[in-house]
Amino acid sequence: SKFFIYGDKKGKMTDEIRISNKVGMAFGTLTDVAYIKDKSNDIEFMLTATILVNKNEIFNDDVYEYELEGIPFLSALGRELLEYEKKH
């Protein structure tokens, strides 16, 4: 799983942007620790994030917003940081 950049997309990753990572999903938290490399723009960076997606604030009830909020947020975060790196 790749939460950053590709998490909310279907299909394969592109050859231009490669991600080596480790993800975690438990009790309403999502974590991704990643090395991201954009070959075509000669950009590489590390990105780490942990977020809590537990609206009802009850832990261990298996009611979490992973797919609805968490993964789309982390995907957008990865894309935004990649765009930032391209401009600087």
PDB file of N, CA and C in Angstrom:
ATOM      1  N   SER A   1       0.829  -1.192   0.000  1.00  0.00           N
ATOM      2  CA  SER A   1       0.000   0.000   0.000  1.00  0.00           C
ATOM      3  C   SER A   1       0.862   1.239   0.000  1.00  0.00           C
ATOM      4  N   LYS A   2       0.436   2.197  -0.754  1.00  0.00           N
ATOM      5  CA  LYS A   2       1.084   3.499  -0.819  1.00  0.00           C
ATOM      6  C   LYS A   2       0.023   4.532  -0.495  1.00  0.00           C
ATOM      7  N   PHE A   3       0.012   5.056   0.732  1.00  0.00           N
ATOM      8  CA  PHE A   3      -0.979   6.067   1.073  1.00  0.00           C
ATOM      9  C   PHE A   3      -0.647   7.400   0.412  1.00  0.00           C
ATOM     10  N   PHE A   4       0.635   7.800   0.445  1.00  0.00           N
ATOM     11  CA  PHE A   4       1.042   9.066  -0.168  1.00  0.00           C
ATOM     12  C   PHE A   4       0.961   8.963  -1.691  1.00  0.00           C
ATOM     13  N   ILE A   5       0.439   9.989  -2.318  1.00  0.00           N
ATOM     14  CA  ILE A   5       0.330  10.179  -3.766  1.00  0.00           C
ATOM     15  C   ILE A   5      -0.627   9.197  -4.422  1.00  0.00           C
ATOM     16  N   TYR A   6      -0.441   7.893  -4.229  1.00  0.00           N
ATOM     17  CA  TYR A   6      -1.203   6.884  -4.960  1.00  0.00           C
ATOM     18  C   TYR A   6      -2.358   6.254  -4.177  1.00  0.00           C
ATOM     19  N   GLY A   7      -2.495   6.550  -2.901  1.00  0.00           N
ATOM     20  CA  GLY A   7      -3.447   5.855  -2.051  1.00  0.00           C
ATOM     21  C   GLY A   7      -4.887   5.861  -2.519  1.00  0.00           C
ATOM     22  N   ASP A   8      -5.323   6.968  -3.102  1.00  0.00           N
ATOM     23  CA  ASP A   8      -6.718   7.065  -3.546  1.00  0.00           C
ATOM     24  C   ASP A   8      -6.881   6.806  -5.036  1.00  0.00           C
ATOM     25  N   LYS A   9      -5.852   6.291  -5.675  1.00  0.00           N
ATOM     26  CA  LYS A   9      -5.881   6.008  -7.115  1.00  0.00           C
ATOM     27  C   LYS A   9      -5.934   4.503  -7.346  1.00  0.00           C
ATOM     28  N   LYS A  10      -6.535   4.117  -8.430  1.00  0.00           N
ATOM     29  CA  LYS A  10      -6.567   2.710  -8.828  1.00  0.00           C
ATOM     30  C   LYS A  10      -5.497   2.477  -9.886  1.00  0.00           C
ATOM     31  N   GLY A  11      -4.976   1.281  -9.944  1.00  0.00           N
ATOM     32  CA  GLY A  11      -3.998   0.944 -10.977  1.00  0.00           C
ATOM     33  C   GLY A  11      -2.568   1.023 -10.479  1.00  0.00           C
ATOM     34  N   LYS A  12      -1.653   0.936 -11.420  1.00  0.00           N
ATOM     35  CA  LYS A  12      -0.232   0.883 -11.120  1.00  0.00           C
ATOM     36  C   LYS A  12       0.362   2.269 -10.890  1.00  0.00           C
ATOM     37  N   MET A  13       1.494   2.265 -10.191  1.00  0.00           N
ATOM     38  CA  MET A  13       2.265   3.497 -10.041  1.00  0.00           C
ATOM     39  C   MET A  13       2.952   3.792 -11.366  1.00  0.00           C
ATOM     40  N   THR A  14       3.295   5.046 -11.567  1.00  0.00           N
ATOM     41  CA  THR A  14       4.044   5.402 -12.777  1.00  0.00           C
ATOM     42  C   THR A  14       5.514   5.055 -12.568  1.00  0.00           C
ATOM     43  N   ASP A  15       6.248   4.957 -13.659  1.00  0.00           N
ATOM     44  CA  ASP A  15       7.681   4.706 -13.571  1.00  0.00           C
ATOM     45  C   ASP A  15       8.434   5.953 -13.140  1.00  0.00           C
ATOM     46  N   GLU A  16       7.827   7.131 -13.316  1.00  0.00           N
ATOM     47  CA  GLU A  16       8.494   8.387 -12.971  1.00  0.00           C
ATOM     48  C   GLU A  16       8.575   8.608 -11.469  1.00  0.00           C
ATOM     49  N   ILE A  17       7.517   8.275 -10.746  1.00  0.00           N
ATOM     50  CA  ILE A  17       7.476   8.500  -9.302  1.00  0.00           C
ATOM     51  C   ILE A  17       7.437   7.143  -8.600  1.00  0.00           C
ATOM     52  N   ARG A  18       8.475   6.885  -7.818  1.00  0.00           N
ATOM     53  CA  ARG A  18       8.577   5.613  -7.085  1.00  0.00           C
ATOM     54  C   ARG A  18       8.559   5.906  -5.594  1.00  0.00           C
ATOM     55  N   ILE A  19       7.933   5.022  -4.841  1.00  0.00           N
ATOM     56  CA  ILE A  19       7.832   5.186  -3.395  1.00  0.00           C
ATOM     57  C   ILE A  19       8.258   3.887  -2.712  1.00  0.00           C
ATOM     58  N   SER A  20       9.178   4.015  -1.766  1.00  0.00           N
ATOM     59  CA  SER A  20       9.546   2.911  -0.879  1.00  0.00           C
ATOM     60  C   SER A  20       9.010   3.302   0.493  1.00  0.00           C
ATOM     61  N   ASN A  21       8.160   2.452   1.070  1.00  0.00           N
ATOM     62  CA  ASN A  21       7.493   2.896   2.293  1.00  0.00           C
ATOM     63  C   ASN A  21       7.100   1.737   3.198  1.00  0.00           C
ATOM     64  N   LYS A  22       6.610   2.123   4.355  1.00  0.00           N
ATOM     65  CA  LYS A  22       6.013   1.203   5.321  1.00  0.00           C
ATOM     66  C   LYS A  22       4.763   1.904   5.850  1.00  0.00           C
ATOM     67  N   VAL A  23       3.634   1.208   5.792  1.00  0.00           N
ATOM     68  CA  VAL A  23       2.382   1.798   6.251  1.00  0.00           C
ATOM     69  C   VAL A  23       1.852   1.050   7.467  1.00  0.00           C
ATOM     70  N   GLY A  24       0.987   1.716   8.210  1.00  0.00           N
ATOM     71  CA  GLY A  24       0.328   1.093   9.345  1.00  0.00           C
ATOM     72  C   GLY A  24      -1.108   1.580   9.441  1.00  0.00           C
ATOM     73  N   MET A  25      -1.984   0.684   9.897  1.00  0.00           N
ATOM     74  CA  MET A  25      -3.400   1.010  10.031  1.00  0.00           C
ATOM     75  C   MET A  25      -3.929   0.255  11.255  1.00  0.00           C
ATOM     76  N   ALA A  26      -4.263   1.001  12.306  1.00  0.00           N
ATOM     77  CA  ALA A  26      -4.764   0.344  13.514  1.00  0.00           C
ATOM     78  C   ALA A  26      -5.500   1.334  14.402  1.00  0.00           C
ATOM     79  N   PHE A  27      -6.641   0.897  14.912  1.00  0.00           N
ATOM     80  CA  PHE A  27      -7.414   1.651  15.898  1.00  0.00           C
ATOM     81  C   PHE A  27      -7.681   3.102  15.484  1.00  0.00           C
ATOM     82  N   GLY A  28      -7.912   3.321  14.205  1.00  0.00           N
ATOM     83  CA  GLY A  28      -8.241   4.652  13.720  1.00  0.00           C
ATOM     84  C   GLY A  28      -7.058   5.516  13.352  1.00  0.00           C
ATOM     85  N   THR A  29      -5.860   4.971  13.414  1.00  0.00           N
ATOM     86  CA  THR A  29      -4.696   5.745  12.986  1.00  0.00           C
ATOM     87  C   THR A  29      -4.153   5.168  11.684  1.00  0.00           C
ATOM     88  N   LEU A  30      -3.707   6.055  10.838  1.00  0.00           N
ATOM     89  CA  LEU A  30      -3.019   5.688   9.592  1.00  0.00           C
ATOM     90  C   LEU A  30      -1.620   6.283   9.652  1.00  0.00           C
ATOM     91  N   THR A  31      -0.624   5.491   9.309  1.00  0.00           N
ATOM     92  CA  THR A  31       0.764   5.945   9.296  1.00  0.00           C
ATOM     93  C   THR A  31       1.398   5.540   7.979  1.00  0.00           C
ATOM     94  N   ASP A  32       2.180   6.448   7.418  1.00  0.00           N
ATOM     95  CA  ASP A  32       2.988   6.128   6.241  1.00  0.00           C
ATOM     96  C   ASP A  32       4.349   6.784   6.436  1.00  0.00           C
ATOM     97  N   VAL A  33       5.394   6.003   6.271  1.00  0.00           N
ATOM     98  CA  VAL A  33       6.772   6.469   6.315  1.00  0.00           C
ATOM     99  C   VAL A  33       7.344   6.141   4.946  1.00  0.00           C
ATOM    100  N   ALA A  34       7.737   7.169   4.188  1.00  0.00           N
ATOM    101  CA  ALA A  34       8.064   6.929   2.783  1.00  0.00           C
ATOM    102  C   ALA A  34       9.285   7.707   2.307  1.00  0.00           C
ATOM    103  N   TYR A  35       9.990   7.067   1.387  1.00  0.00           N
ATOM    104  CA  TYR A  35      11.026   7.718   0.579  1.00  0.00           C
ATOM    105  C   TYR A  35      10.409   7.857  -0.805  1.00  0.00           C
ATOM    106  N   ILE A  36      10.293   9.089  -1.274  1.00  0.00           N
ATOM    107  CA  ILE A  36       9.631   9.369  -2.555  1.00  0.00           C
ATOM    108  C   ILE A  36      10.662   9.911  -3.527  1.00  0.00           C
ATOM    109  N   LYS A  37      10.691   9.323  -4.725  1.00  0.00           N
ATOM    110  CA  LYS A  37      11.645   9.756  -5.746  1.00  0.00           C
ATOM    111  C   LYS A  37      10.921  10.002  -7.048  1.00  0.00           C
ATOM    112  N   ASP A  38      11.054  11.223  -7.563  1.00  0.00           N
ATOM    113  CA  ASP A  38      10.509  11.617  -8.859  1.00  0.00           C
ATOM    114  C   ASP A  38      11.689  11.666  -9.820  1.00  0.00           C
ATOM    115  N   LYS A  39      11.835  10.630 -10.606  1.00  0.00           N
ATOM    116  CA  LYS A  39      12.987  10.504 -11.503  1.00  0.00           C
ATOM    117  C   LYS A  39      13.023  11.592 -12.573  1.00  0.00           C
ATOM    118  N   SER A  40      11.873  11.922 -13.137  1.00  0.00           N
ATOM    119  CA  SER A  40      11.844  12.878 -14.250  1.00  0.00           C
ATOM    120  C   SER A  40      12.201  14.298 -13.819  1.00  0.00           C
ATOM    121  N   ASN A  41      11.977  14.643 -12.556  1.00  0.00           N
ATOM    122  CA  ASN A  41      12.287  15.987 -12.061  1.00  0.00           C
ATOM    123  C   ASN A  41      13.478  16.013 -11.114  1.00  0.00           C
ATOM    124  N   ASP A  42      14.143  14.868 -10.941  1.00  0.00           N
ATOM    125  CA  ASP A  42      15.308  14.740 -10.062  1.00  0.00           C
ATOM    126  C   ASP A  42      15.011  15.257  -8.646  1.00  0.00           C
ATOM    127  N   ILE A  43      13.906  14.776  -8.089  1.00  0.00           N
ATOM    128  CA  ILE A  43      13.474  15.156  -6.744  1.00  0.00           C
ATOM    129  C   ILE A  43      13.388  13.894  -5.897  1.00  0.00           C
ATOM    130  N   GLU A  44      13.880  13.976  -4.669  1.00  0.00           N
ATOM    131  CA  GLU A  44      13.725  12.880  -3.730  1.00  0.00           C
ATOM    132  C   GLU A  44      13.625  13.456  -2.324  1.00  0.00           C
ATOM    133  N   PHE A  45      12.728  12.857  -1.522  1.00  0.00           N
ATOM    134  CA  PHE A  45      12.551  13.324  -0.157  1.00  0.00           C
ATOM    135  C   PHE A  45      11.896  12.233   0.683  1.00  0.00           C
ATOM    136  N   MET A  46      12.004  12.404   2.000  1.00  0.00           N
ATOM    137  CA  MET A  46      11.359  11.514   2.967  1.00  0.00           C
ATOM    138  C   MET A  46      10.107  12.232   3.470  1.00  0.00           C
ATOM    139  N   LEU A  47       9.054  11.464   3.702  1.00  0.00           N
ATOM    140  CA  LEU A  47       7.808  12.021   4.221  1.00  0.00           C
ATOM    141  C   LEU A  47       7.210  11.025   5.201  1.00  0.00           C
ATOM    142  N   THR A  48       6.824  11.513   6.364  1.00  0.00           N
ATOM    143  CA  THR A  48       6.215  10.680   7.397  1.00  0.00           C
ATOM    144  C   THR A  48       4.993  11.393   7.943  1.00  0.00           C
ATOM    145  N   ALA A  49       3.902  10.643   8.113  1.00  0.00           N
ATOM    146  CA  ALA A  49       2.698  11.222   8.706  1.00  0.00           C
ATOM    147  C   ALA A  49       1.916  10.142   9.433  1.00  0.00           C
ATOM    148  N   THR A  50       1.310  10.542  10.538  1.00  0.00           N
ATOM    149  CA  THR A  50       0.357   9.704  11.261  1.00  0.00           C
ATOM    150  C   THR A  50      -0.861  10.568  11.539  1.00  0.00           C
ATOM    151  N   ILE A  51      -2.042  10.070  11.177  1.00  0.00           N
ATOM    152  CA  ILE A  51      -3.272  10.816  11.428  1.00  0.00           C
ATOM    153  C   ILE A  51      -4.289   9.911  12.112  1.00  0.00           C
ATOM    154  N   LEU A  52      -5.196  10.543  12.827  1.00  0.00           N
ATOM    155  CA  LEU A  52      -6.265   9.827  13.517  1.00  0.00           C
ATOM    156  C   LEU A  52      -7.571  10.095  12.778  1.00  0.00           C
ATOM    157  N   VAL A  53      -8.266   9.032  12.390  1.00  0.00           N
ATOM    158  CA  VAL A  53      -9.562   9.144  11.709  1.00  0.00           C
ATOM    159  C   VAL A  53     -10.577   8.312  12.487  1.00  0.00           C
ATOM    160  N   ASN A  54     -11.013   8.871  13.590  1.00  0.00           N
ATOM    161  CA  ASN A  54     -11.906   8.168  14.505  1.00  0.00           C
ATOM    162  C   ASN A  54     -12.944   9.165  15.024  1.00  0.00           C
ATOM    163  N   LYS A  55     -13.925   9.474  14.181  1.00  0.00           N
ATOM    164  CA  LYS A  55     -14.911  10.507  14.506  1.00  0.00           C
ATOM    165  C   LYS A  55     -15.688  10.224  15.781  1.00  0.00           C
ATOM    166  N   ASN A  56     -16.079   8.982  16.011  1.00  0.00           N
ATOM    167  CA  ASN A  56     -16.903   8.686  17.182  1.00  0.00           C
ATOM    168  C   ASN A  56     -16.088   8.565  18.473  1.00  0.00           C
ATOM    169  N   GLU A  57     -14.769   8.668  18.357  1.00  0.00           N
ATOM    170  CA  GLU A  57     -13.841   8.636  19.488  1.00  0.00           C
ATOM    171  C   GLU A  57     -13.945   7.369  20.334  1.00  0.00           C
ATOM    172  N   ILE A  58     -14.444   6.289  19.740  1.00  0.00           N
ATOM    173  CA  ILE A  58     -14.489   4.993  20.409  1.00  0.00           C
ATOM    174  C   ILE A  58     -13.439   4.097  19.750  1.00  0.00           C
ATOM    175  N   PHE A  59     -12.484   3.673  20.535  1.00  0.00           N
ATOM    176  CA  PHE A  59     -11.424   2.821  20.004  1.00  0.00           C
ATOM    177  C   PHE A  59     -11.826   1.357  20.090  1.00  0.00           C
ATOM    178  N   ASN A  60     -11.327   0.585  19.132  1.00  0.00           N
ATOM    179  CA  ASN A  60     -11.532  -0.860  19.057  1.00  0.00           C
ATOM    180  C   ASN A  60     -12.981  -1.239  18.727  1.00  0.00           C
ATOM    181  N   ASP A  61     -13.683  -0.360  18.004  1.00  0.00           N
ATOM    182  CA  ASP A  61     -15.045  -0.696  17.560  1.00  0.00           C
ATOM    183  C   ASP A  61     -15.095  -0.974  16.057  1.00  0.00           C
ATOM    184  N   ASP A  62     -13.948  -0.904  15.391  1.00  0.00           N
ATOM    185  CA  ASP A  62     -13.826  -1.126  13.946  1.00  0.00           C
ATOM    186  C   ASP A  62     -14.659  -0.156  13.111  1.00  0.00           C
ATOM    187  N   VAL A  63     -14.934   1.025  13.646  1.00  0.00           N
ATOM    188  CA  VAL A  63     -15.645   2.069  12.905  1.00  0.00           C
ATOM    189  C   VAL A  63     -14.689   3.250  12.771  1.00  0.00           C
ATOM    190  N   TYR A  64     -13.976   3.271  11.646  1.00  0.00           N
ATOM    191  CA  TYR A  64     -12.978   4.305  11.396  1.00  0.00           C
ATOM    192  C   TYR A  64     -13.168   4.831   9.977  1.00  0.00           C
ATOM    193  N   GLU A  65     -12.681   6.015   9.710  1.00  0.00           N
ATOM    194  CA  GLU A  65     -12.852   6.667   8.402  1.00  0.00           C
ATOM    195  C   GLU A  65     -11.582   6.559   7.555  1.00  0.00           C
ATOM    196  N   TYR A  66     -11.019   5.355   7.469  1.00  0.00           N
ATOM    197  CA  TYR A  66      -9.797   5.144   6.693  1.00  0.00           C
ATOM    198  C   TYR A  66      -9.987   5.532   5.233  1.00  0.00           C
ATOM    199  N   GLU A  67     -10.929   4.906   4.565  1.00  0.00           N
ATOM    200  CA  GLU A  67     -11.132   5.088   3.122  1.00  0.00           C
ATOM    201  C   GLU A  67     -11.796   6.417   2.784  1.00  0.00           C
ATOM    202  N   LEU A  68     -12.674   6.882   3.648  1.00  0.00           N
ATOM    203  CA  LEU A  68     -13.433   8.101   3.368  1.00  0.00           C
ATOM    204  C   LEU A  68     -12.617   9.368   3.584  1.00  0.00           C
ATOM    205  N   GLU A  69     -11.812   9.402   4.636  1.00  0.00           N
ATOM    206  CA  GLU A  69     -11.069  10.619   4.967  1.00  0.00           C
ATOM    207  C   GLU A  69      -9.558  10.441   5.014  1.00  0.00           C
ATOM    208  N   GLY A  70      -9.099   9.393   5.660  1.00  0.00           N
ATOM    209  CA  GLY A  70      -7.679   9.237   5.923  1.00  0.00           C
ATOM    210  C   GLY A  70      -6.808   9.048   4.699  1.00  0.00           C
ATOM    211  N   ILE A  71      -7.116   8.045   3.909  1.00  0.00           N
ATOM    212  CA  ILE A  71      -6.290   7.769   2.727  1.00  0.00           C
ATOM    213  C   ILE A  71      -6.377   8.888   1.693  1.00  0.00           C
ATOM    214  N   PRO A  72      -7.564   9.443   1.406  1.00  0.00           N
ATOM    215  CA  PRO A  72      -7.589  10.601   0.492  1.00  0.00           C
ATOM    216  C   PRO A  72      -6.760  11.784   1.002  1.00  0.00           C
ATOM    217  N   PHE A  73      -6.781  12.018   2.315  1.00  0.00           N
ATOM    218  CA  PHE A  73      -5.979  13.109   2.875  1.00  0.00           C
ATOM    219  C   PHE A  73      -4.489  12.856   2.671  1.00  0.00           C
ATOM    220  N   LEU A  74      -4.020  11.662   3.013  1.00  0.00           N
ATOM    221  CA  LEU A  74      -2.596  11.358   2.864  1.00  0.00           C
ATOM    222  C   LEU A  74      -2.164  11.373   1.403  1.00  0.00           C
ATOM    223  N   SER A  75      -3.026  10.930   0.505  1.00  0.00           N
ATOM    224  CA  SER A  75      -2.717  10.975  -0.928  1.00  0.00           C
ATOM    225  C   SER A  75      -2.545  12.417  -1.391  1.00  0.00           C
ATOM    226  N   ALA A  76      -3.480  13.265  -0.990  1.00  0.00           N
ATOM    227  CA  ALA A  76      -3.414  14.684  -1.373  1.00  0.00           C
ATOM    228  C   ALA A  76      -2.194  15.357  -0.751  1.00  0.00           C
ATOM    229  N   LEU A  77      -1.871  15.008   0.486  1.00  0.00           N
ATOM    230  CA  LEU A  77      -0.688  15.556   1.142  1.00  0.00           C
ATOM    231  C   LEU A  77       0.572  15.215   0.358  1.00  0.00           C
ATOM    232  N   GLY A  78       0.707  13.972  -0.042  1.00  0.00           N
ATOM    233  CA  GLY A  78       1.873  13.559  -0.823  1.00  0.00           C
ATOM    234  C   GLY A  78       1.972  14.291  -2.143  1.00  0.00           C
ATOM    235  N   ARG A  79       0.842  14.448  -2.837  1.00  0.00           N
ATOM    236  CA  ARG A  79       0.848  15.168  -4.121  1.00  0.00           C
ATOM    237  C   ARG A  79       1.191  16.645  -3.938  1.00  0.00           C
ATOM    238  N   GLU A  80       0.648  17.266  -2.896  1.00  0.00           N
ATOM    239  CA  GLU A  80       0.936  18.686  -2.642  1.00  0.00           C
ATOM    240  C   GLU A  80       2.412  18.909  -2.335  1.00  0.00           C
ATOM    241  N   LEU A  81       2.991  18.047  -1.513  1.00  0.00           N
ATOM    242  CA  LEU A  81       4.412  18.198  -1.195  1.00  0.00           C
ATOM    243  C   LEU A  81       5.297  17.945  -2.415  1.00  0.00           C
ATOM    244  N   LEU A  82       4.903  17.019  -3.255  1.00  0.00           N
ATOM    245  CA  LEU A  82       5.656  16.776  -4.488  1.00  0.00           C
ATOM    246  C   LEU A  82       5.603  18.020  -5.387  1.00  0.00           C
ATOM    247  N   GLU A  83       4.430  18.619  -5.517  1.00  0.00           N
ATOM    248  CA  GLU A  83       4.313  19.854  -6.316  1.00  0.00           C
ATOM    249  C   GLU A  83       5.130  20.981  -5.718  1.00  0.00           C
ATOM    250  N   TYR A  84       5.128  21.094  -4.397  1.00  0.00           N
ATOM    251  CA  TYR A  84       5.948  22.108  -3.721  1.00  0.00           C
ATOM    252  C   TYR A  84       7.430  21.907  -4.056  1.00  0.00           C
ATOM    253  N   GLU A  85       7.894  20.668  -3.965  1.00  0.00           N
ATOM    254  CA  GLU A  85       9.289  20.359  -4.270  1.00  0.00           C
ATOM    255  C   GLU A  85       9.636  20.691  -5.721  1.00  0.00           C
ATOM    256  N   LYS A  86       8.714  20.500  -6.617  1.00  0.00           N
ATOM    257  CA  LYS A  86       8.965  20.823  -8.032  1.00  0.00           C
ATOM    258  C   LYS A  86       9.192  22.306  -8.242  1.00  0.00           C
ATOM    259  N   LYS A  87       8.546  23.133  -7.421  1.00  0.00           N
ATOM    260  CA  LYS A  87       8.640  24.586  -7.580  1.00  0.00           C
ATOM    261  C   LYS A  87       9.822  25.201  -6.853  1.00  0.00           C
ATOM    262  N   HIS A  88      10.449  24.448  -5.939  1.00  0.00           N
ATOM    263  CA  HIS A  88      11.533  25.027  -5.139  1.00  0.00           C
ATOM    264  C   HIS A  88      12.829  24.321  -5.342  1.00  0.00           C
TER     265      HIS A  88
END
